[in-house]
Amino acid sequence: MTLKPIHIIGGGMAGSEAAWQIAQAGVPVILHEMRGVRGTEAHQTDQLAELVCSNSFRSDDHTSNAVGVLHEEMRRANGLIITTAKVHQVPAGSALAVDREGFAEAVTATLEAHPRVTIVREEIEGIPPEDWDSVIIATGPLTSIKLADAIRAPTGETDLAFFDAIAPIVYFDSIDMTKAWRQSRYDKAGPSGDTAAYINCPMTEDEYNRFLDALLAGPKTEFKDWEKNTPYFEGCLPIEVMAERGRETLRWGPMKPVGLTNPNDPTVKSHAIVQLRQDNALGTLWNIVGFQTKLKHGAQTEIFRMIPGLETAEFARLGGIHRNTFLNSPKLLDKQLRMKTMPRLRFAGQVTGVEGYVESAAMGLLAGRLAAAERLGRPLEPPPATTAMGALVHHITGGHLAAGQTFQPMNVNFGLFPDIEDYSKTGADGKRLKGKDKGKSKKMAQAIRALEDFDAWLAGEVLVAAE
């Protein structure tokens, strides 16, 4: 039997994952990627699944962390993005971070080699033609203006957007390691057992205050009139925006000094600490954690070199800011991630209103499986809301919105999962758990339930490769 191909627009995290899932199910797929013909304001290459902002997929702990649960669900579903990330992992404590170039090259090579995947380098400027009867739009936050306008026109919706920011990257050999040191917070070992996955740069109170003053006074990127009312995504705020919220905000955010001891001066407590995380497998590039910024480039080099240990820092990439686009998904999409008024169109990734690499890839994985099942004549329901993937679908289709609440992008978190009562409320000593201990016990129970329910969902699937 010859099957019509499913078309995917966009070769980022979601589009690449969707293409892999569809092809693995035995259905041909045509992946349309604009980069290679026209670039974007944030991408550096034409590789598929290029990491733009950070190189971290965040926590890999699937026992009590929601994003770690999502990692594990994707592994169990043979996810391309998460398995490739593991192969190209770099030290990052308990987080899963990758060599961004090696990762993107590997995803690209895998899809280029797949016999059921065709990659076409072209920009799709409008609603796809009618004979494309199954389409996944996974153009991500950097959806071209022409395509965004074409999608919005039939819905009557105004454009929804927010600003996302990018952190700078420093060359390792330009860091002064007589002032900085290697240590993970609380010496917490990562998957490889490394307890020194981060580079730490200490600050005295005077150094911190001078840095803060310079940060607040530094020239920033100016927004155009039509952009000025666009909000930031709270999970990726520019560092100078955090600083504007109070002089202590950074000290208890990305520059918190807890869980770290300076071996160069162990008896002195640092007032603030800047951390850098390895960005590539060679260890030659390190990104400044939490330092996404809208400072102008000239100001970045001057201000960030005020950080002890970075006085002579050379930057492989400076920070930046870009505008993200997302749909009013609760109004526009059904639980199959299809546009209600045009069901031949599915959406996946950040354009649906999830935030983060992992969440975007997860929605691509799900959209790919749903589209493949539909093509094979075996309709498939999304995973239950008790799973991480199902909780995200529930969020973007409006399941968590209170009356009058507006829809905003969201990372996966246990607050999106249904509540659970069946969890241990006493410790090994028989005493009643309180505070953080009680919360962790509850999260562990939610994680166990999520993976059990996800396994049951996978077992109920019937996706057999076509002959």
GROMACS .gro file of C-alpha atoms in nm:
model
  467
    1MET     CA    1   0.000   0.000   0.000
    2THR     CA    2   0.133   0.342  -0.100
    3LEU     CA    3   0.064   0.606   0.160
    4LYS     CA    4   0.040   0.978   0.092
    5PRO     CA    5   0.311   1.170   0.272
    6ILE     CA    6   0.251   1.385   0.576
    7HIS     CA    7   0.398   1.733   0.540
    8ILE     CA    8   0.583   1.908   0.822
    9ILE     CA    9   0.666   2.278   0.808
   10GLY     CA   10   0.966   2.361   1.027
   11GLY     CA   11   1.275   2.157   1.115
   12GLY     CA   12   1.335   2.263   1.473
   13MET     CA   13   1.291   2.046   1.781
   14ALA     CA   14   0.924   1.971   1.722
   15GLY     CA   15   0.940   1.928   1.345
   16SER     CA   16   1.244   1.701   1.358
   17GLU     CA   17   1.087   1.482   1.628
   18ALA     CA   18   0.755   1.466   1.442
   19ALA     CA   19   0.930   1.361   1.120
   20TRP     CA   20   1.116   1.083   1.302
   21GLN     CA   21   0.802   0.948   1.470
   22ILE     CA   22   0.603   0.949   1.147
   23ALA     CA   23   0.878   0.781   0.947
   24GLN     CA   24   0.934   0.518   1.216
   25ALA     CA   25   0.563   0.438   1.201
   26GLY     CA   26   0.603   0.350   0.832
   27VAL     CA   27   0.452   0.666   0.684
   28PRO     CA   28   0.642   0.888   0.436
   29VAL     CA   29   0.707   1.245   0.546
   30ILE     CA   30   0.819   1.561   0.369
   31LEU     CA   31   0.995   1.808   0.598
   32HIS     CA   32   0.996   2.167   0.472
   33GLU     CA   33   1.266   2.384   0.634
   34MET     CA   34   1.315   2.753   0.553
   35ARG     CA   35   1.673   2.781   0.679
   36GLY     CA   36   1.914   2.714   0.396
   37VAL     CA   37   1.701   2.946   0.181
   38ARG     CA   38   1.628   3.221   0.434
   39GLY     CA   39   1.768   3.259   0.786
   40THR     CA   40   1.608   3.387   1.104
   41GLU     CA   41   1.706   3.656   1.352
   42ALA     CA   42   1.831   3.400   1.605
   43HIS     CA   43   1.960   3.088   1.425
   44GLN     CA   44   2.328   3.054   1.332
   45THR     CA   45   2.317   2.754   1.094
   46ASP     CA   46   2.086   2.564   0.860
   47GLN     CA   47   2.107   2.243   1.069
   48LEU     CA   48   1.784   2.081   1.186
   49ALA     CA   49   1.708   2.101   1.560
   50GLU     CA   50   1.952   2.387   1.618
   51LEU     CA   51   1.963   2.498   1.982
   52VAL     CA   52   1.923   2.875   1.991
   53CYS     CA   53   1.904   2.996   2.352
   54SER     CA   54   2.061   2.746   2.592
   55ASN     CA   55   2.225   2.407   2.545
   56SER     CA   56   2.044   2.262   2.847
   57PHE     CA   57   1.745   2.029   2.844
   58ARG     CA   58   1.717   2.094   3.219
   59SER     CA   59   1.681   1.828   3.489
   60ASP     CA   60   1.716   1.462   3.390
   61ASP     CA   61   1.577   1.341   3.724
   62HIS     CA   62   1.261   1.142   3.646
   63THR     CA   63   1.195   1.049   4.009
   64SER     CA   64   1.079   1.388   4.137
   65ASN     CA   65   1.120   1.647   3.861
   66ALA     CA   66   0.850   1.711   3.602
   67VAL     CA   67   1.086   1.784   3.313
   68GLY     CA   68   1.283   1.471   3.401
   69VAL     CA   69   0.958   1.274   3.380
   70LEU     CA   70   0.901   1.422   3.035
   71HIS     CA   71   1.255   1.314   2.935
   72GLU     CA   72   1.177   0.959   3.043
   73GLU     CA   73   0.843   0.947   2.862
   74MET     CA   74   1.018   1.056   2.543
   75ARG     CA   75   1.288   0.791   2.587
   76ARG     CA   76   1.022   0.522   2.628
   77ALA     CA   77   0.857   0.648   2.308
   78ASN     CA   78   1.187   0.619   2.115
   79GLY     CA   79   1.222   0.997   2.089
   80LEU     CA   80   1.493   1.114   1.849
   81ILE     CA   81   1.566   1.440   2.029
   82ILE     CA   82   1.612   1.295   2.377
   83THR     CA   83   1.817   0.993   2.267
   84THR     CA   84   2.043   1.211   2.051
   85ALA     CA   85   2.085   1.452   2.343
   86LYS     CA   86   2.213   1.167   2.561
   87VAL     CA   87   2.474   1.073   2.301
   88HIS     CA   88   2.600   1.433   2.280
   89GLN     CA   89   2.577   1.509   2.651
   90VAL     CA   90   2.825   1.744   2.820
   91PRO     CA   91   2.875   1.780   3.198
   92ALA     CA   92   2.604   1.993   3.363
   93GLY     CA   93   2.545   1.853   3.710
   94SER     CA   94   2.203   1.687   3.731
   95ALA     CA   95   2.088   1.858   3.411
   96LEU     CA   96   2.103   1.715   3.059
   97ALA     CA   97   2.308   1.958   2.849
   98VAL     CA   98   2.452   1.893   2.504
   99ASP     CA   99   2.722   1.992   2.262
  100ARG     CA  100   2.487   2.201   2.048
  101GLU     CA  101   2.677   2.162   1.719
  102GLY     CA  102   2.725   1.787   1.751
  103PHE     CA  103   2.363   1.743   1.857
  104ALA     CA  104   2.217   1.936   1.560
  105GLU     CA  105   2.451   1.766   1.313
  106ALA     CA  106   2.347   1.423   1.444
  107VAL     CA  107   1.972   1.496   1.423
  108THR     CA  108   2.017   1.632   1.071
  109ALA     CA  109   2.222   1.331   0.958
  110THR     CA  110   1.971   1.084   1.107
  111LEU     CA  111   1.676   1.239   0.926
  112GLU     CA  112   1.866   1.285   0.599
  113ALA     CA  113   1.952   0.914   0.605
  114HIS     CA  114   1.600   0.791   0.679
  115PRO     CA  115   1.443   0.628   0.369
  116ARG     CA  116   1.096   0.768   0.445
  117VAL     CA  117   1.205   1.128   0.512
  118THR     CA  118   1.241   1.388   0.237
  119ILE     CA  119   1.385   1.726   0.338
  120VAL     CA  120   1.296   2.024   0.119
  121ARG     CA  121   1.466   2.358   0.179
  122GLU     CA  122   1.199   2.617   0.109
  123GLU     CA  123   0.986   2.879   0.281
  124ILE     CA  124   0.614   2.809   0.305
  125GLU     CA  125   0.455   3.153   0.295
  126GLY     CA  126   0.086   3.071   0.327
  127ILE     CA  127  -0.170   2.805   0.412
  128PRO     CA  128  -0.052   2.479   0.247
  129PRO     CA  129  -0.237   2.363  -0.067
  130GLU     CA  130  -0.554   2.156  -0.029
  131ASP     CA  131  -0.391   1.837  -0.155
  132TRP     CA  132  -0.164   1.842   0.151
  133ASP     CA  133  -0.433   1.665   0.351
  134SER     CA  134  -0.219   1.615   0.665
  135VAL     CA  135   0.018   1.891   0.772
  136ILE     CA  136   0.206   1.960   1.095
  137ILE     CA  137   0.306   2.323   1.140
  138ALA     CA  138   0.606   2.326   1.370
  139THR     CA  139   0.760   2.657   1.276
  140GLY     CA  140   0.836   2.740   1.636
  141PRO     CA  141   0.865   3.078   1.800
  142LEU     CA  142   1.034   3.228   1.493
  143THR     CA  143   0.747   3.160   1.255
  144SER     CA  144   0.788   3.380   0.949
  145ILE     CA  145   0.561   3.686   0.942
  146LYS     CA  146   0.398   3.576   0.615
  147LEU     CA  147   0.307   3.233   0.746
  148ALA     CA  148   0.195   3.369   1.085
  149ASP     CA  149  -0.036   3.617   0.911
  150ALA     CA  150  -0.174   3.342   0.686
  151ILE     CA  151  -0.248   3.119   0.987
  152ARG     CA  152  -0.404   3.400   1.186
  153ALA     CA  153  -0.629   3.536   0.911
  154PRO     CA  154  -0.896   3.260   0.912
  155THR     CA  155  -0.908   3.246   1.293
  156GLY     CA  156  -0.990   3.610   1.361
  157GLU     CA  157  -0.727   3.605   1.637
  158THR     CA  158  -0.481   3.884   1.705
  159ASP     CA  159  -0.117   3.782   1.717
  160LEU     CA  160   0.002   3.647   2.050
  161ALA     CA  161   0.369   3.683   2.128
  162PHE     CA  162   0.634   3.720   2.397
  163PHE     CA  163   1.003   3.800   2.403
  164ASP     CA  164   1.268   3.537   2.469
  165ALA     CA  165   1.635   3.611   2.534
  166ILE     CA  166   1.970   3.444   2.462
  167ALA     CA  167   2.271   3.410   2.696
  168PRO     CA  168   2.630   3.482   2.585
  169ILE     CA  169   2.897   3.213   2.534
  170VAL     CA  170   3.260   3.249   2.647
  171TYR     CA  171   3.577   3.073   2.531
  172PHE     CA  172   3.713   2.858   2.816
  173ASP     CA  173   4.075   2.957   2.763
  174SER     CA  174   3.984   3.324   2.821
  175ILE     CA  175   3.852   3.254   3.174
  176ASP     CA  176   4.091   3.333   3.460
  177MET     CA  177   4.085   3.009   3.660
  178THR     CA  178   4.303   3.162   3.933
  179LYS     CA  179   3.988   3.352   4.035
  180ALA     CA  180   3.720   3.109   3.918
  181TRP     CA  181   3.682   2.743   4.020
  182ARG     CA  182   3.502   2.424   3.916
  183GLN     CA  183   3.219   2.298   4.141
  184SER     CA  184   2.855   2.194   4.115
  185ARG     CA  185   2.619   2.347   4.369
  186TYR     CA  186   2.628   2.140   4.690
  187ASP     CA  187   2.874   1.913   4.504
  188LYS     CA  188   2.575   1.739   4.351
  189ALA     CA  189   2.688   1.471   4.107
  190GLY     CA  190   2.543   1.462   3.759
  191PRO     CA  191   2.465   1.149   3.551
  192SER     CA  192   2.838   1.102   3.479
  193GLY     CA  193   2.929   1.139   3.847
  194ASP     CA  194   3.087   1.481   3.793
  195THR     CA  195   3.057   1.706   4.100
  196ALA     CA  196   3.241   1.996   3.935
  197ALA     CA  197   3.034   2.061   3.626
  198TYR     CA  198   3.015   2.441   3.656
  199ILE     CA  199   3.271   2.722   3.656
  200ASN     CA  200   3.204   2.969   3.937
  201CYS     CA  201   3.305   3.336   3.948
  202PRO     CA  202   3.276   3.496   4.296
  203MET     CA  203   3.179   3.855   4.373
  204THR     CA  204   3.221   4.070   4.683
  205GLU     CA  205   2.940   4.303   4.784
  206ASP     CA  206   3.119   4.602   4.627
  207GLU     CA  207   3.182   4.411   4.303
  208TYR     CA  208   2.820   4.302   4.291
  209ASN     CA  209   2.688   4.655   4.342
  210ARG     CA  210   2.918   4.803   4.077
  211PHE     CA  211   2.813   4.528   3.835
  212LEU     CA  212   2.445   4.586   3.912
  213ASP     CA  213   2.474   4.962   3.857
  214ALA     CA  214   2.646   4.907   3.522
  215LEU     CA  215   2.386   4.649   3.420
  216LEU     CA  216   2.097   4.883   3.497
  217ALA     CA  217   2.261   5.179   3.325
  218GLY     CA  218   2.383   4.990   3.016
  219PRO     CA  219   2.223   5.062   2.676
  220LYS     CA  220   1.952   4.812   2.584
  221THR     CA  221   1.800   4.697   2.256
  222GLU     CA  222   1.507   4.926   2.174
  223PHE     CA  223   1.179   4.771   2.068
  224LYS     CA  224   0.975   4.893   1.775
  225ASP     CA  225   0.641   5.063   1.851
  226TRP     CA  226   0.443   4.752   1.759
  227GLU     CA  227   0.657   4.540   1.996
  228LYS     CA  228   0.646   4.758   2.307
  229ASN     CA  229   0.349   4.591   2.476
  230THR     CA  230   0.479   4.239   2.416
  231PRO     CA  231   0.555   4.064   2.747
  232TYR     CA  232   0.862   3.859   2.838
  233PHE     CA  233   0.846   3.489   2.912
  234GLU     CA  234   0.893   3.472   3.290
  235GLY     CA  235   1.108   3.160   3.269
  236CYS     CA  236   1.370   3.331   3.050
  237LEU     CA  237   1.387   3.693   3.162
  238PRO     CA  238   1.675   3.915   3.052
  239ILE     CA  239   1.916   3.961   3.344
  240GLU     CA  240   1.870   4.338   3.341
  241VAL     CA  241   1.491   4.297   3.370
  242MET     CA  242   1.543   4.078   3.677
  243ALA     CA  243   1.779   4.343   3.819
  244GLU     CA  244   1.511   4.610   3.778
  245ARG     CA  245   1.289   4.415   4.019
  246GLY     CA  246   1.522   4.485   4.312
  247ARG     CA  247   1.888   4.484   4.403
  248GLU     CA  248   1.868   4.142   4.571
  249THR     CA  249   1.677   3.967   4.289
  250LEU     CA  250   1.988   3.841   4.107
  251ARG     CA  251   2.154   3.727   4.431
  252TRP     CA  252   1.865   3.490   4.488
  253GLY     CA  253   1.826   3.405   4.122
  254PRO     CA  254   2.103   3.314   3.877
  255MET     CA  255   2.377   3.466   4.100
  256LYS     CA  256   2.285   3.299   4.429
  257PRO     CA  257   2.597   3.218   4.639
  258VAL     CA  258   2.465   2.912   4.825
  259GLY     CA  259   2.608   2.559   4.806
  260LEU     CA  260   2.947   2.673   4.675
  261THR     CA  261   3.285   2.726   4.844
  262ASN     CA  262   3.568   2.918   4.682
  263PRO     CA  263   3.883   2.703   4.722
  264ASN     CA  264   4.096   3.011   4.652
  265ASP     CA  265   3.954   3.182   4.962
  266PRO     CA  266   3.752   2.918   5.154
  267THR     CA  267   3.696   3.122   5.471
  268VAL     CA  268   3.524   3.411   5.288
  269LYS     CA  269   3.161   3.382   5.185
  270SER     CA  270   3.095   3.521   4.837
  271HIS     CA  271   2.824   3.786   4.817
  272ALA     CA  272   2.716   3.660   4.474
  273ILE     CA  273   2.840   3.394   4.230
  274VAL     CA  274   2.813   3.382   3.850
  275GLN     CA  275   2.807   3.030   3.705
  276LEU     CA  276   2.910   2.910   3.360
  277ARG     CA  277   2.797   2.579   3.208
  278GLN     CA  278   2.986   2.377   2.948
  279ASP     CA  279   2.839   2.435   2.601
  280ASN     CA  280   3.022   2.184   2.378
  281ALA     CA  281   3.179   1.838   2.410
  282LEU     CA  282   3.534   1.972   2.381
  283GLY     CA  283   3.481   2.200   2.679
  284THR     CA  284   3.609   2.498   2.481
  285LEU     CA  285   3.282   2.695   2.505
  286TRP     CA  286   3.089   2.788   2.822
  287ASN     CA  287   2.761   2.980   2.850
  288ILE     CA  288   2.691   3.222   3.136
  289VAL     CA  289   2.396   3.065   3.318
  290GLY     CA  290   2.088   3.285   3.350
  291PHE     CA  291   2.258   3.577   3.171
  292GLN     CA  292   2.018   3.605   2.880
  293THR     CA  293   2.017   3.973   2.791
  294LYS     CA  294   1.894   4.255   2.570
  295LEU     CA  295   2.203   4.468   2.637
  296LYS     CA  296   2.361   4.606   2.320
  297HIS     CA  297   2.662   4.403   2.211
  298GLY     CA  298   2.927   4.664   2.295
  299ALA     CA  299   2.789   4.703   2.645
  300GLN     CA  300   2.784   4.327   2.702
  301THR     CA  301   3.157   4.282   2.661
  302GLU     CA  302   3.230   4.580   2.887
  303ILE     CA  303   2.983   4.489   3.163
  304PHE     CA  304   3.035   4.113   3.170
  305ARG     CA  305   3.412   4.163   3.193
  306MET     CA  306   3.345   4.325   3.532
  307ILE     CA  307   3.282   3.972   3.664
  308PRO     CA  308   3.589   3.836   3.850
  309GLY     CA  309   3.750   3.572   3.630
  310LEU     CA  310   3.600   3.716   3.312
  311GLU     CA  311   3.809   4.034   3.293
  312THR     CA  312   3.972   3.913   2.970
  313ALA     CA  313   3.681   3.697   2.849
  314GLU     CA  314   3.645   3.643   2.476
  315PHE     CA  315   3.291   3.581   2.355
  316ALA     CA  316   3.204   3.317   2.096
  317ARG     CA  317   2.848   3.456   2.091
  318LEU     CA  318   2.692   3.757   2.257
  319GLY     CA  319   2.342   3.758   2.404
  320GLY     CA  320   2.033   3.874   2.224
  321ILE     CA  321   1.657   3.886   2.223
  322HIS     CA  322   1.396   3.766   1.980
  323ARG     CA  323   1.020   3.770   1.950
  324ASN     CA  324   0.826   3.445   1.985
  325THR     CA  325   0.485   3.373   1.834
  326PHE     CA  326   0.227   3.136   1.978
  327LEU     CA  327  -0.137   3.046   1.913
  328ASN     CA  328  -0.437   3.094   2.137
  329SER     CA  329  -0.440   2.715   2.145
  330PRO     CA  330  -0.733   2.660   2.387
  331LYS     CA  331  -0.957   2.839   2.140
  332LEU     CA  332  -0.803   2.716   1.814
  333LEU     CA  333  -0.684   2.357   1.870
  334ASP     CA  334  -0.858   2.030   1.957
  335LYS     CA  335  -0.701   1.756   2.169
  336GLN     CA  336  -0.551   1.602   1.855
  337LEU     CA  337  -0.355   1.930   1.815
  338ARG     CA  338  -0.558   2.005   1.500
  339MET     CA  339  -0.696   2.345   1.409
  340LYS     CA  340  -1.067   2.319   1.479
  341THR     CA  341  -1.165   2.515   1.167
  342MET     CA  342  -0.912   2.338   0.941
  343PRO     CA  343  -0.842   1.989   1.085
  344ARG     CA  344  -0.593   1.893   0.814
  345LEU     CA  345  -0.353   2.129   0.995
  346ARG     CA  346  -0.187   2.015   1.316
  347PHE     CA  347   0.046   2.228   1.526
  348ALA     CA  348   0.345   2.127   1.737
  349GLY     CA  349   0.619   2.288   1.941
  350GLN     CA  350   0.646   2.633   2.093
  351VAL     CA  351   0.389   2.781   1.854
  352THR     CA  352   0.125   2.584   2.051
  353GLY     CA  353   0.214   2.759   2.377
  354VAL     CA  354   0.460   2.522   2.541
  355GLU     CA  355   0.795   2.668   2.641
  356GLY     CA  356   1.133   2.495   2.628
  357TYR     CA  357   1.326   2.256   2.406
  358VAL     CA  358   1.198   1.941   2.576
  359GLU     CA  359   0.835   2.052   2.580
  360SER     CA  360   0.855   2.151   2.212
  361ALA     CA  361   1.007   1.818   2.112
  362ALA     CA  362   0.745   1.634   2.319
  363MET     CA  363   0.462   1.806   2.133
  364GLY     CA  364   0.636   1.717   1.806
  365LEU     CA  365   0.658   1.355   1.919
  366LEU     CA  366   0.290   1.349   2.002
  367ALA     CA  367   0.177   1.535   1.688
  368GLY     CA  368   0.381   1.293   1.477
  369ARG     CA  369   0.227   0.988   1.639
  370LEU     CA  370  -0.125   1.129   1.616
  371ALA     CA  371  -0.079   1.217   1.247
  372ALA     CA  372   0.075   0.878   1.164
  373ALA     CA  373  -0.203   0.691   1.343
  374GLU     CA  374  -0.464   0.893   1.154
  375ARG     CA  375  -0.293   0.821   0.821
  376LEU     CA  376  -0.282   0.450   0.901
  377GLY     CA  377  -0.654   0.451   0.988
  378ARG     CA  378  -0.592   0.373   1.355
  379PRO     CA  379  -0.704   0.681   1.550
  380LEU     CA  380  -0.507   0.743   1.865
  381GLU     CA  381  -0.597   0.942   2.176
  382PRO     CA  382  -0.336   1.160   2.347
  383PRO     CA  383  -0.181   1.028   2.671
  384PRO     CA  384  -0.383   1.085   2.989
  385ALA     CA  385  -0.338   1.412   3.181
  386THR     CA  386  -0.163   1.219   3.459
  387THR     CA  387   0.143   1.192   3.231
  388ALA     CA  388   0.382   1.478   3.160
  389MET     CA  389   0.298   1.477   2.790
  390GLY     CA  390  -0.074   1.456   2.859
  391ALA     CA  391  -0.054   1.737   3.114
  392LEU     CA  392   0.100   1.964   2.850
  393VAL     CA  393  -0.173   1.880   2.599
  394HIS     CA  394  -0.431   1.947   2.869
  395HIS     CA  395  -0.270   2.288   2.932
  396ILE     CA  396  -0.251   2.402   2.570
  397THR     CA  397  -0.606   2.291   2.497
  398GLY     CA  398  -0.743   2.493   2.788
  399GLY     CA  399  -0.783   2.234   3.060
  400HIS     CA  400  -0.603   2.445   3.322
  401LEU     CA  401  -0.748   2.787   3.247
  402ALA     CA  402  -0.960   2.947   3.518
  403ALA     CA  403  -1.253   3.169   3.423
  404GLY     CA  404  -1.129   3.491   3.266
  405GLN     CA  405  -0.766   3.375   3.263
  406THR     CA  406  -0.562   3.445   2.951
  407PHE     CA  407  -0.352   3.173   2.790
  408GLN     CA  408   0.026   3.201   2.840
  409PRO     CA  409   0.318   2.972   2.745
  410MET     CA  410   0.417   2.721   3.011
  411ASN     CA  411   0.702   2.484   3.092
  412VAL     CA  412   0.606   2.139   3.218
  413ASN     CA  413   0.565   2.134   3.598
  414PHE     CA  414   0.382   1.925   3.855
  415GLY     CA  415   0.124   2.201   3.895
  416LEU     CA  416  -0.016   2.089   3.557
  417PHE     CA  417  -0.060   1.729   3.678
  418PRO     CA  418  -0.382   1.615   3.850
  419ASP     CA  419  -0.352   1.608   4.227
  420ILE     CA  420  -0.265   1.282   4.399
  421GLU     CA  421  -0.356   1.163   4.749
  422ASP     CA  422  -0.194   0.820   4.745
  423TYR     CA  423   0.161   0.904   4.851
  424SER     CA  424   0.373   0.844   5.159
  425LYS     CA  425   0.310   1.108   5.425
  426THR     CA  426   0.555   0.965   5.678
  427GLY     CA  427   0.931   0.923   5.664
  428ALA     CA  428   1.149   0.618   5.735
  429ASP     CA  429   1.146   0.717   6.101
  430GLY     CA  430   0.766   0.702   6.110
  431LYS     CA  431   0.733   1.075   6.164
  432ARG     CA  432   0.489   1.282   5.959
  433LEU     CA  433   0.656   1.454   5.661
  434LYS     CA  434   0.638   1.832   5.645
  435GLY     CA  435   0.735   2.111   5.407
  436LYS     CA  436   0.979   2.022   5.132
  437ASP     CA  437   0.998   1.656   5.239
  438LYS     CA  438   0.623   1.620   5.203
  439GLY     CA  439   0.630   1.798   4.867
  440LYS     CA  440   0.907   1.571   4.737
  441SER     CA  441   0.718   1.260   4.843
  442LYS     CA  442   0.412   1.382   4.656
  443LYS     CA  443   0.614   1.460   4.343
  444MET     CA  444   0.772   1.115   4.352
  445ALA     CA  445   0.426   0.959   4.360
  446GLN     CA  446   0.313   1.178   4.068
  447ALA     CA  447   0.625   1.075   3.873
  448ILE     CA  448   0.563   0.704   3.933
  449ARG     CA  449   0.197   0.740   3.831
  450ALA     CA  450   0.293   0.937   3.519
  451LEU     CA  451   0.536   0.675   3.391
  452GLU     CA  452   0.303   0.385   3.471
  453ASP     CA  453   0.019   0.557   3.285
  454PHE     CA  454   0.247   0.648   2.995
  455ASP     CA  455   0.361   0.287   2.961
  456ALA     CA  456  -0.003   0.180   2.954
  457TRP     CA  457  -0.073   0.438   2.683
  458LEU     CA  458   0.221   0.312   2.477
  459ALA     CA  459   0.107  -0.048   2.518
  460GLY     CA  460  -0.237   0.047   2.388
  461GLU     CA  461  -0.095   0.199   2.072
  462VAL     CA  462  -0.105   0.005   1.747
  463LEU     CA  463   0.150   0.161   1.513
  464VAL     CA  464   0.294  -0.106   1.284
  465ALA     CA  465   0.532  -0.009   1.007
  466ALA     CA  466   0.366  -0.030   0.666
  467GLU     CA  467   0.496  -0.290   0.424
   0.00000   0.00000   0.00000
